């Protein structure tokens, strides 16, 4: 009998869960717990005919089954009533649910990932360095004397004597070369800090991506070819690249790299954009190689530094750099 009760309970619970409406649920209730015909009620009614030894165990099992089924009926009834009467207690269940916060990759992080993917396929590995660094790594080892304008307190955020928030990712060049012998082929993304006015084209904290190659026989041709290949893979095969002479204390010769992209106009015709500056680059100054103990007669190299937020700006047609660093969900949510 106890087995029968278990089976009945299972059947009843399944029927309750399957009941699609209030009428159907009522039928299930009558079938199992109805006073006259209910199958569990019938067992309870027969308890009197059992022997005194059997009665307690079967009675307890029957009561348990009855309670479980009654409970399930009550819950299912509440569910079905809620659906049947949407404006019960003034609650409108047809209202859309409150939206859930769904995360997304930040547009600047996505640019970094895309840039990184291209350089990885060209044989580069990823490197990192600290955001709090010393004058030696940020300036001196990079052939930048401390009386150079860039080292001036106007531009650099100092934390204490000789200690600062790095103003570029170039110190990762030094840290990498100190730690590993050549050949070097790295990409180093990270945040950098400057005492700049907060405006549409400047933020005091911003991301940079550094690149460094050092090996025997590396020339300016490698720099131009690699960066041109990168630009064509990133912006499309029609992209043109221009190298303008420039100056950085740690590269000689140095260049600003501009790209001209081909975009498809709304009428379907191709159109070239203006030249857009995307990075600084150059051949690693031999003095920098000497500072890390590399043989600058034997090894040469090139490096670049790029601002991925600028790249994200171009990619999405955004005019104000600050939007990328304010973390306003109304802005960031558009990049899903
Ligand atoms: N560190 C330079 C800057 O922040 C960029 C750069 C990197 C230039 C590497 C040349 C080589 O402006």
PDB file of C-alpha atoms and ligand atoms in Angstrom, residues 168 170 173 194 208 210 248 250-251 280-282 303-305, ligand 1:
ATOM      1  CA  UNK A 168      53.725  56.480 -22.128  1.00  0.00           C
ATOM      2  CA  UNK A 170      57.676  53.045 -23.840  1.00  0.00           C
ATOM      3  CA  UNK A 173      60.574  48.570 -24.001  1.00  0.00           C
ATOM      4  CA  UNK A 194      49.524  62.951 -18.321  1.00  0.00           C
ATOM      5  CA  UNK A 208      48.428  53.232 -25.471  1.00  0.00           C
ATOM      6  CA  UNK A 210      53.588  50.023 -27.691  1.00  0.00           C
ATOM      7  CA  UNK A 248      61.291  61.372 -30.170  1.00  0.00           C
ATOM      8  CA  UNK A 250      64.344  57.385 -28.001  1.00  0.00           C
ATOM      9  CA  UNK A 251      64.088  56.877 -31.772  1.00  0.00           C
ATOM     10  CA  UNK A 280      54.583  57.790 -33.419  1.00  0.00           C
ATOM     11  CA  UNK A 281      57.348  55.450 -34.528  1.00  0.00           C
ATOM     12  CA  UNK A 282      61.029  55.229 -35.364  1.00  0.00           C
ATOM     13  CA  UNK A 303      59.272  50.880 -32.141  1.00  0.00           C
ATOM     14  CA  UNK A 304      55.897  52.550 -32.254  1.00  0.00           C
ATOM     15  CA  UNK A 305      53.301  53.956 -29.860  1.00  0.00           C
TER      16      UNK A 305
HETATM   17  N1  LIG B   1      56.111  57.090 -26.575  1.00  0.00           N
HETATM   18  C1  LIG B   1      55.732  57.983 -27.649  1.00  0.00           C
HETATM   19  C2  LIG B   1      54.574  58.854 -27.157  1.00  0.00           C
HETATM   20  O1  LIG B   1      53.954  58.524 -26.185  1.00  0.00           O
HETATM   21  C3  LIG B   1      55.296  57.213 -28.863  1.00  0.00           C
HETATM   22  C4  LIG B   1      56.409  56.420 -29.476  1.00  0.00           C
HETATM   23  C5  LIG B   1      56.638  55.117 -29.108  1.00  0.00           C
HETATM   24  C6  LIG B   1      57.213  56.986 -30.463  1.00  0.00           C
HETATM   25  C7  LIG B   1      57.663  54.382 -29.685  1.00  0.00           C
HETATM   26  C8  LIG B   1      58.224  56.282 -31.056  1.00  0.00           C
HETATM   27  C9  LIG B   1      58.445  54.970 -30.662  1.00  0.00           C
HETATM   28  O2  LIG B   1      54.266  59.869 -27.735  1.00  0.00           O
END
